[in-house]
Coordinates of C-alpha atoms in Angstrom, one line a residue:
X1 CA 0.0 0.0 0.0
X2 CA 1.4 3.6 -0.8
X3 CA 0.5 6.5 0.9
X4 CA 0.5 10.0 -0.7
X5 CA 3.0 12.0 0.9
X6 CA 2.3 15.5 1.6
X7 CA 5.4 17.0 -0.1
X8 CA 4.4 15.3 -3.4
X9 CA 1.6 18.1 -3.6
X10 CA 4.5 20.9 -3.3
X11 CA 7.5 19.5 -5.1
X12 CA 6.5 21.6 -8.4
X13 CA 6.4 24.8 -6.5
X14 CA 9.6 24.4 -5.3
X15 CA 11.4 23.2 -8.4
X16 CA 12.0 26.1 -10.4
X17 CA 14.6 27.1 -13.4
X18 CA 18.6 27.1 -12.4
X19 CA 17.3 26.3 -8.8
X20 CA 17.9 23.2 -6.6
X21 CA 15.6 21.6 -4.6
X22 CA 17.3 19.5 -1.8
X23 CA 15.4 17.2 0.0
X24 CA 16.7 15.8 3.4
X25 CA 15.3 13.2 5.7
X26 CA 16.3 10.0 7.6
X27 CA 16.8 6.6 5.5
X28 CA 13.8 4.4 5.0
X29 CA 11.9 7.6 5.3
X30 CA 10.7 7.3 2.0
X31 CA 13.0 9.8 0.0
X32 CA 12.9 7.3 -3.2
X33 CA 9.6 6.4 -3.1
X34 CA 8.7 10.0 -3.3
X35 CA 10.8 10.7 -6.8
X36 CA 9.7 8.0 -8.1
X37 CA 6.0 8.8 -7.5
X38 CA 6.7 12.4 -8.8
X39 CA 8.8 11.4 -11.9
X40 CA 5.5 9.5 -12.8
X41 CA 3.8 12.6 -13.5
X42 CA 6.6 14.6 -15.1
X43 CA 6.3 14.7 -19.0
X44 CA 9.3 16.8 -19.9
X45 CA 13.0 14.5 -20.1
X46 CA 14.7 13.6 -17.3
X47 CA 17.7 12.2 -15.9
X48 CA 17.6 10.0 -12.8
X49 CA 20.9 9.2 -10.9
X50 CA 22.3 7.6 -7.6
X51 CA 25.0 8.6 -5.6
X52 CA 25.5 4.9 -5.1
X53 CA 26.4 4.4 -8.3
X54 CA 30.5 4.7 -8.7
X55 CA 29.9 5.7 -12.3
X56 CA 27.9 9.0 -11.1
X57 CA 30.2 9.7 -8.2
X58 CA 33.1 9.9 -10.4
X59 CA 30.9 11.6 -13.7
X60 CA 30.2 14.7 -11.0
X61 CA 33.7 14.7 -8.7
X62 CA 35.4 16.3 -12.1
X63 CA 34.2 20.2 -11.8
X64 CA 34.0 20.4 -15.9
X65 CA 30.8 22.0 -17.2
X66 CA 31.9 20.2 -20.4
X67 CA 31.9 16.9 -18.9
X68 CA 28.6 17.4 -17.2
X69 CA 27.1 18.7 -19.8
X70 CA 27.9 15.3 -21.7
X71 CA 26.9 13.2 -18.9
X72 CA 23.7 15.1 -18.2
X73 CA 22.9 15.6 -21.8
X74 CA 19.7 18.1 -23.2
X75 CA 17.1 16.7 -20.4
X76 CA 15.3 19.5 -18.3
X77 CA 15.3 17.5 -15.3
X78 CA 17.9 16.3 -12.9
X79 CA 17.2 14.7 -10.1
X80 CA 19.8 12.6 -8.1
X81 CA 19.1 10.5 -5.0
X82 CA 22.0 10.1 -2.3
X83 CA 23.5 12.9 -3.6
X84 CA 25.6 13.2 -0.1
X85 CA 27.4 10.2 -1.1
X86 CA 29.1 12.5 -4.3
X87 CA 32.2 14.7 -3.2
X88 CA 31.8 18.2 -3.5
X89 CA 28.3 17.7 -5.1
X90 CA 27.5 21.3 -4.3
X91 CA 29.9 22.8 -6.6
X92 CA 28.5 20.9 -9.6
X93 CA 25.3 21.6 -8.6
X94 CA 26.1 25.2 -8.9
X95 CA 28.1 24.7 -12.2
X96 CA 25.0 23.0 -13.8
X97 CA 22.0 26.0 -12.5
X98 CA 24.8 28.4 -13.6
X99 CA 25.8 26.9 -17.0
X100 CA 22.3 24.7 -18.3
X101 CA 19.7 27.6 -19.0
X102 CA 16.3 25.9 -17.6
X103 CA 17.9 23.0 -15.8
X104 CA 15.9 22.2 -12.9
X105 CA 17.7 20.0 -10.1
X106 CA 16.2 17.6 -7.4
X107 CA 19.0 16.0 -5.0
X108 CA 18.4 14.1 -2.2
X109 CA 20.0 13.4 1.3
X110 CA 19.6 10.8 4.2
X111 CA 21.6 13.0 6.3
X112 CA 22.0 16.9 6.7
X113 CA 25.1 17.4 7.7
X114 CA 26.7 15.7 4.9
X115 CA 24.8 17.1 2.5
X116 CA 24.6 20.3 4.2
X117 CA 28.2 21.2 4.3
X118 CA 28.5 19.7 0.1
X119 CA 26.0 22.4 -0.8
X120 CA 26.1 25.1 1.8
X121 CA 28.1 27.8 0.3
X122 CA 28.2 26.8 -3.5
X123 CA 24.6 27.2 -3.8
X124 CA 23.9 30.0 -1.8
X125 CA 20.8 31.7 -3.7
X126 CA 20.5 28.9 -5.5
X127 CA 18.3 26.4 -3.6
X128 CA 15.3 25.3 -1.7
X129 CA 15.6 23.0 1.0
X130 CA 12.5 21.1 2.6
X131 CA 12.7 17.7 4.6
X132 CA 10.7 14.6 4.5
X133 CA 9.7 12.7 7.9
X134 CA 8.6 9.4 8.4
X135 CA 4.7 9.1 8.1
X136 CA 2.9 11.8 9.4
X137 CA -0.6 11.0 11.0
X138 CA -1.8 14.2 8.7
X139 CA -0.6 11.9 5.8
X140 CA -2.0 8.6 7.0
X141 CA -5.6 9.9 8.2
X142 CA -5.9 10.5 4.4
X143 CA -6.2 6.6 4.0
X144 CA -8.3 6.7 7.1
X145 CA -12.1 7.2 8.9
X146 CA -11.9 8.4 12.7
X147 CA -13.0 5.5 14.1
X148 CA -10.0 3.6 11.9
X149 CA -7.6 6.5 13.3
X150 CA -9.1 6.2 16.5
X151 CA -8.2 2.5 16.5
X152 CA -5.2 3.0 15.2
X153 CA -3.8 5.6 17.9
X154 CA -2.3 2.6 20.1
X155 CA -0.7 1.5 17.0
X156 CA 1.1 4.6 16.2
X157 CA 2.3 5.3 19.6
X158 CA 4.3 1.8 20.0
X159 CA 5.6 1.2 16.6
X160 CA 5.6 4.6 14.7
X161 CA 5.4 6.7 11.3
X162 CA 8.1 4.5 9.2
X163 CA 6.3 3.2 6.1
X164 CA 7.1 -0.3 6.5
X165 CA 6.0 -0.1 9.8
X166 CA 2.7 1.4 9.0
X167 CA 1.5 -0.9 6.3
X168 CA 3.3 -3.9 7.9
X169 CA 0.9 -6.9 8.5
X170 CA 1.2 -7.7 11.8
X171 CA 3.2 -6.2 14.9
X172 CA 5.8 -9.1 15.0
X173 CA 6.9 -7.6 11.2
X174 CA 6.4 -4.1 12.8
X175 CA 9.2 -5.1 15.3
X176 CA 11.0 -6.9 12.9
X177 CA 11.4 -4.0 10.7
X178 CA 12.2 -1.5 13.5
X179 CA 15.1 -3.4 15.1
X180 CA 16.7 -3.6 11.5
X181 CA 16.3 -0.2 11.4
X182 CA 17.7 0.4 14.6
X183 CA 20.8 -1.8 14.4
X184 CA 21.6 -1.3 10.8
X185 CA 20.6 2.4 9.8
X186 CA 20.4 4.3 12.3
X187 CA 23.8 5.3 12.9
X188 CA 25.2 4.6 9.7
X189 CA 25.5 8.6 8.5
X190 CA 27.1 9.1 11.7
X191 CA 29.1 6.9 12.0
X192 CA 30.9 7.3 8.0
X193 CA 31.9 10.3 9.9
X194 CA 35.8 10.8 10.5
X195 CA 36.1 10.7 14.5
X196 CA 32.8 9.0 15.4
X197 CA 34.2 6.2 16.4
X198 CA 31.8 4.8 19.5
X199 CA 28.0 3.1 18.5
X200 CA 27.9 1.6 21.8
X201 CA 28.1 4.9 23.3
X202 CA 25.7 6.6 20.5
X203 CA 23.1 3.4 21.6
X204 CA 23.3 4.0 25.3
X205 CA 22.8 8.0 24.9
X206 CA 19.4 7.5 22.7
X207 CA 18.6 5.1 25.3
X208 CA 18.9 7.5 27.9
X209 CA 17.2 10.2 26.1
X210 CA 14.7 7.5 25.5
X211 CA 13.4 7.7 29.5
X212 CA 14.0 11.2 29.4
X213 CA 11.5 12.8 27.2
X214 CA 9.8 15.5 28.3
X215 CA 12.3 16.0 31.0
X216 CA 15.6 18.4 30.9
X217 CA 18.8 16.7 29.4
X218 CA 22.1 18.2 30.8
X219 CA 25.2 17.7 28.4
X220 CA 27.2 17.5 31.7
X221 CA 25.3 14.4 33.1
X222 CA 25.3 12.7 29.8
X223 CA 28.7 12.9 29.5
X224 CA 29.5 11.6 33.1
X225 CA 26.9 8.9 32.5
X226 CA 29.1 7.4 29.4
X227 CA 32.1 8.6 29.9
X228 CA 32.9 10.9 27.5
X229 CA 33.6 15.0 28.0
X230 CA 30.4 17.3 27.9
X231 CA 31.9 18.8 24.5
X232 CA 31.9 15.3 23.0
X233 CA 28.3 14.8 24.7
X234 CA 27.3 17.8 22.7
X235 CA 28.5 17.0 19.6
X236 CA 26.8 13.7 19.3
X237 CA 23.4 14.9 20.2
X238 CA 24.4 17.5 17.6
X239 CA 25.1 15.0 15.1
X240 CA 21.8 12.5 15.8
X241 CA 20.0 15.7 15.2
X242 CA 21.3 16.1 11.9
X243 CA 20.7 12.8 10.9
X244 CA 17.0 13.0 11.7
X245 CA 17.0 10.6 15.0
X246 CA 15.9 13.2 17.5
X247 CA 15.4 16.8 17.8
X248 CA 15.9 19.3 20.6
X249 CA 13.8 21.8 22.2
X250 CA 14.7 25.0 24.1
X251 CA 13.0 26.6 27.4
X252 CA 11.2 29.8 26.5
X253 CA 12.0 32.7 28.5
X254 CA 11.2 36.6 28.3
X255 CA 12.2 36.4 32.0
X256 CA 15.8 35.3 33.0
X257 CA 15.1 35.6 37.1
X258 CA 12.1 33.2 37.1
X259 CA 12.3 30.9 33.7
X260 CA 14.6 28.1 33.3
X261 CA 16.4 27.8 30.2
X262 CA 19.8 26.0 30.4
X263 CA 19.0 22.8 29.7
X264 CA 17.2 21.4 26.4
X265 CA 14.4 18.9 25.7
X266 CA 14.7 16.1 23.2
X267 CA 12.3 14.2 21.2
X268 CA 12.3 11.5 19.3
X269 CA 11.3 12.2 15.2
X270 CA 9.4 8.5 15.5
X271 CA 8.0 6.8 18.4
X272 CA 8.9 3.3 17.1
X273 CA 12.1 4.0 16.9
X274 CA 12.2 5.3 20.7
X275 CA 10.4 2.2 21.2
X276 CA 13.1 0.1 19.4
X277 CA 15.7 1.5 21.4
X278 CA 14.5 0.2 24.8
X279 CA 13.0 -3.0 23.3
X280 CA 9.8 -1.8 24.5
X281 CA 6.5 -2.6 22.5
X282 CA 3.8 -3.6 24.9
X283 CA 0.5 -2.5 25.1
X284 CA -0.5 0.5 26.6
X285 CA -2.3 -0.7 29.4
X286 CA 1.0 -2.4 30.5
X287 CA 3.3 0.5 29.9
X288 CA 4.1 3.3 32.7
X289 CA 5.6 6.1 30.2
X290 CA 2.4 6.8 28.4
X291 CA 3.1 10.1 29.0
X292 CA 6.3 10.4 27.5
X293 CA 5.2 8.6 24.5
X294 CA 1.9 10.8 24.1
X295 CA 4.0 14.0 24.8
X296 CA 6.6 13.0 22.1
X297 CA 4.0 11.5 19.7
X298 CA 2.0 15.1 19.7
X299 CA 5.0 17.3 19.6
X300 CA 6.5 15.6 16.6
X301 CA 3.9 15.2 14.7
X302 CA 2.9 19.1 15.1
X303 CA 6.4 19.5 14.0
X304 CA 5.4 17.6 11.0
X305 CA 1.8 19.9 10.0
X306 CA 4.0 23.3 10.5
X307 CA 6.8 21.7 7.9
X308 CA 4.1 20.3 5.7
X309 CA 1.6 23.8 5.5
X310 CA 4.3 26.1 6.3
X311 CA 3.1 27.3 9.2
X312 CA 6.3 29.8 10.4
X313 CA 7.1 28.9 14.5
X314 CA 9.5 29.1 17.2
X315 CA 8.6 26.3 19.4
X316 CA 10.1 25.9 23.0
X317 CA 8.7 24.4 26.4
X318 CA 8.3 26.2 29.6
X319 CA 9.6 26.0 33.3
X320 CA 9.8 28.2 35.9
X321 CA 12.0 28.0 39.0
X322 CA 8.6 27.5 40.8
X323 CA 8.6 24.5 39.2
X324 CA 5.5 25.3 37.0
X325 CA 5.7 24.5 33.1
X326 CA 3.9 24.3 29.9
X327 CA 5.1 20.9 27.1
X328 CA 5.0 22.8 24.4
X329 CA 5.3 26.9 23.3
X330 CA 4.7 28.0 20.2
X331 CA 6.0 31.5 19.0
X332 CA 4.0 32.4 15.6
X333 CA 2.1 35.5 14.0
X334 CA 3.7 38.0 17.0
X335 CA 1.9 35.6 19.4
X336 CA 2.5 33.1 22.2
X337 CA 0.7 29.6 22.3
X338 CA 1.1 27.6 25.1
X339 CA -0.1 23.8 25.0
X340 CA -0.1 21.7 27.8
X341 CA -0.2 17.8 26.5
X342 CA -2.0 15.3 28.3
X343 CA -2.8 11.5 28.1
X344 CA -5.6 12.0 30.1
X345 CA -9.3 13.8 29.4
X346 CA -8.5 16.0 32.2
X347 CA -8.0 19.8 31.1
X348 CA -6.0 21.6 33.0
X349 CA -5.7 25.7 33.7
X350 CA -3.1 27.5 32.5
X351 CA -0.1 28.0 35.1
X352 CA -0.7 31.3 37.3
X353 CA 2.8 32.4 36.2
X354 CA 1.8 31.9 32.5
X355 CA -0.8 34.4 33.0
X356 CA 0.8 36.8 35.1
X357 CA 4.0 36.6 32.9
X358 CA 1.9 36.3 29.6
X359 CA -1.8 37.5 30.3
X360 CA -2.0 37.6 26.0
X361 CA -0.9 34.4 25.5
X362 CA -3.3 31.6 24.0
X363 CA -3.3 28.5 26.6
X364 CA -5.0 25.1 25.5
X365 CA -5.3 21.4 26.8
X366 CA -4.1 18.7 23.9
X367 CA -6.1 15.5 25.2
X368 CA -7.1 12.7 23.4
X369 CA -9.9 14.1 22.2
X370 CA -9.1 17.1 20.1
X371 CA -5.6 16.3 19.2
X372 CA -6.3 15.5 15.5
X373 CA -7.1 18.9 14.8
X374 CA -3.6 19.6 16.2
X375 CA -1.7 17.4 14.1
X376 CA -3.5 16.8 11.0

């Protein structure tokens, strides 16, 4: 079974003449899948490469707009998958918008920060860059009634937005799939990198972050925890950012003396994968962090919708020293949203140092049942 994907509807207003569209995401995301369901709607030629293939890697490492020309030939498409995997890609990428009058370019990356630095300053001006998640519930409530997304909720919370997790047949393939995934590709941009030399190490801090969500995460803890310096700490949750694992969010504060801000929060991009990582995949009735996996469930998949519809947002938590907070802030339209995420039916009142500190501010209850107005 395929599932639109929600980019697929914007892809042509991004890819415009002597521009380059870059799409980044995690493996097994779907990145593929995608061109291939756009190239089947393209008419003009095109040219469809993989930076797997040694042939391409060595037809774009020679900086010749000659010799591109000949290997790209008179098409006004190019789109190249795994472009990360081809050295210096940006500067031919620049060299082809520059040089081909018309040529529009699609590349592709798994990771960002390979891809990233390739076509960072070569292509400044020159390119678009969106990113493709795993499955979003916007996406799959398409294929969906509410009582089937309803039903499927408990799903989605234990085994996640990958698409061979969500059309898998049964949960056995669901874990299957997702202990693959987390043993064979999870790590694998990071650890190509020169330097990055520990997966144990990379395991045990997701794990960690894995009981901490919703919770702050101190660089200087995690590093005594495993060993390593606070700087090296960093740099790895730095680098599973940028290869799409987790994502990190800061405390919101307008008021240094009474909000807490040192300290991040991190999410996972999947709840599966969270799930993978502690080998965890029991029901929810038999499971005591139903909070944390509601909390990170809702908060990613917001993350999701704003990508997807372009909806322009700063989002943070909030914690005060008087140990009040709010999950989830979002900073859009000269405005301040506060949501306060819970498993529960119960709504809850806005903290009184949210009002006194932020008597504008929009305050609302994300519960079971109005979240898919949230998120989709």
């Amino acid at each position: 079974m395929y599932i639109d994907r929600e980019l697929l509807r914007s892809i042509h207003e991004y890819l415009l003449p002597n521009k380059v569209l870059i799409i980044y995401g995690p493996r097994r995301a779907g990145k593929t899948t995608l061109i291939g369901k756009y190239l089947e709607s393209v008419s003009e030629p095109y040219l469809l490469l993989t930076g797997d293939d040694i042939f391409v890697r060595e037809s774009f490492a020679v900086h010749s707009i000659e010799k591109l020309k000949d290997a790209i030939g008179t098409v006004g498409l190019l789109v190249i998958d795994e472009a990360q995997k081809i050295r210096d890609i940006g500067m031919a990428l620049k060299l082809i918008v520059d040089h081909m009058p018309g040529i529009k370019v699609m590349a592709t990356g798994s990771s960002s920060f390979e891809l990233a630095r390739s076509t960072g300053e070569p292509l400044t001006g020159r390119k678009h860059t969106v990113r493709l998640f795993p499955l979003s519930q916007m996406e799959i409530m398409v294929t969906e009634n509410p009582p089937q997304t309803e039903a499927n909720l408990e799903k989605r919370l234990i085994y996640g937005g990958y698409p061979e997790a969500v059309v898998g047949e049964d949960n056995r393939m669901r874990e299957r799939y997702l202990k693959e995934l987390v043993s064979s590709y999870l790590y694998k941009d990071i650890l190509e990198l020169d330097g990055v030399r520990h997966s144990d190490k990379i395991a045990r801090m997701l794990r960690l972050l894995a009981f901490q969500i919703g919770r702050d995460v101190s660089f200087t803890e995690i590093g005594t925890t495993l060993g390593m310096s606070k700087n090296t700490a960093e740099r790895y949750l730095d680098l599973l950012e940028k290869a799409f694992v987790i994502f990190r969010l800061s405390g919101f504060s307008r008021n240094s003396r009474k909000e807490i801000v040192k300290n991040g929060r991190y999410f996972f991009w999947d709840n599966g994968v969270r799930n993978a990582l502690i080998n965890n995949y029991n029901p929810i009735a038999l499971r005591d962090d139903i909070g944390s996996l509601w909390e990170n469930y809702i908060i990613s998949e917001r993350i999701k919708k704003q990508e997807y519809r372009g909806i322009i947002s700063n989002n943070y938590f909030w914690r005060t020293y008087a140990k009040e907070e709010i999950d989830f802030v979002e900073e859009r339209e000269g405005r301040l949203f506060g949501y306060e995420i819970k498993w529960s039916a119960d709504r809850t009142k806005p903290p009184k140092g949210w009002n006194e500190m932020y008597p504008d501010a929009v305050y609302e209850c994300v519960t079971r049942g109005n979240y898919r107005s949230f998120i989709a």
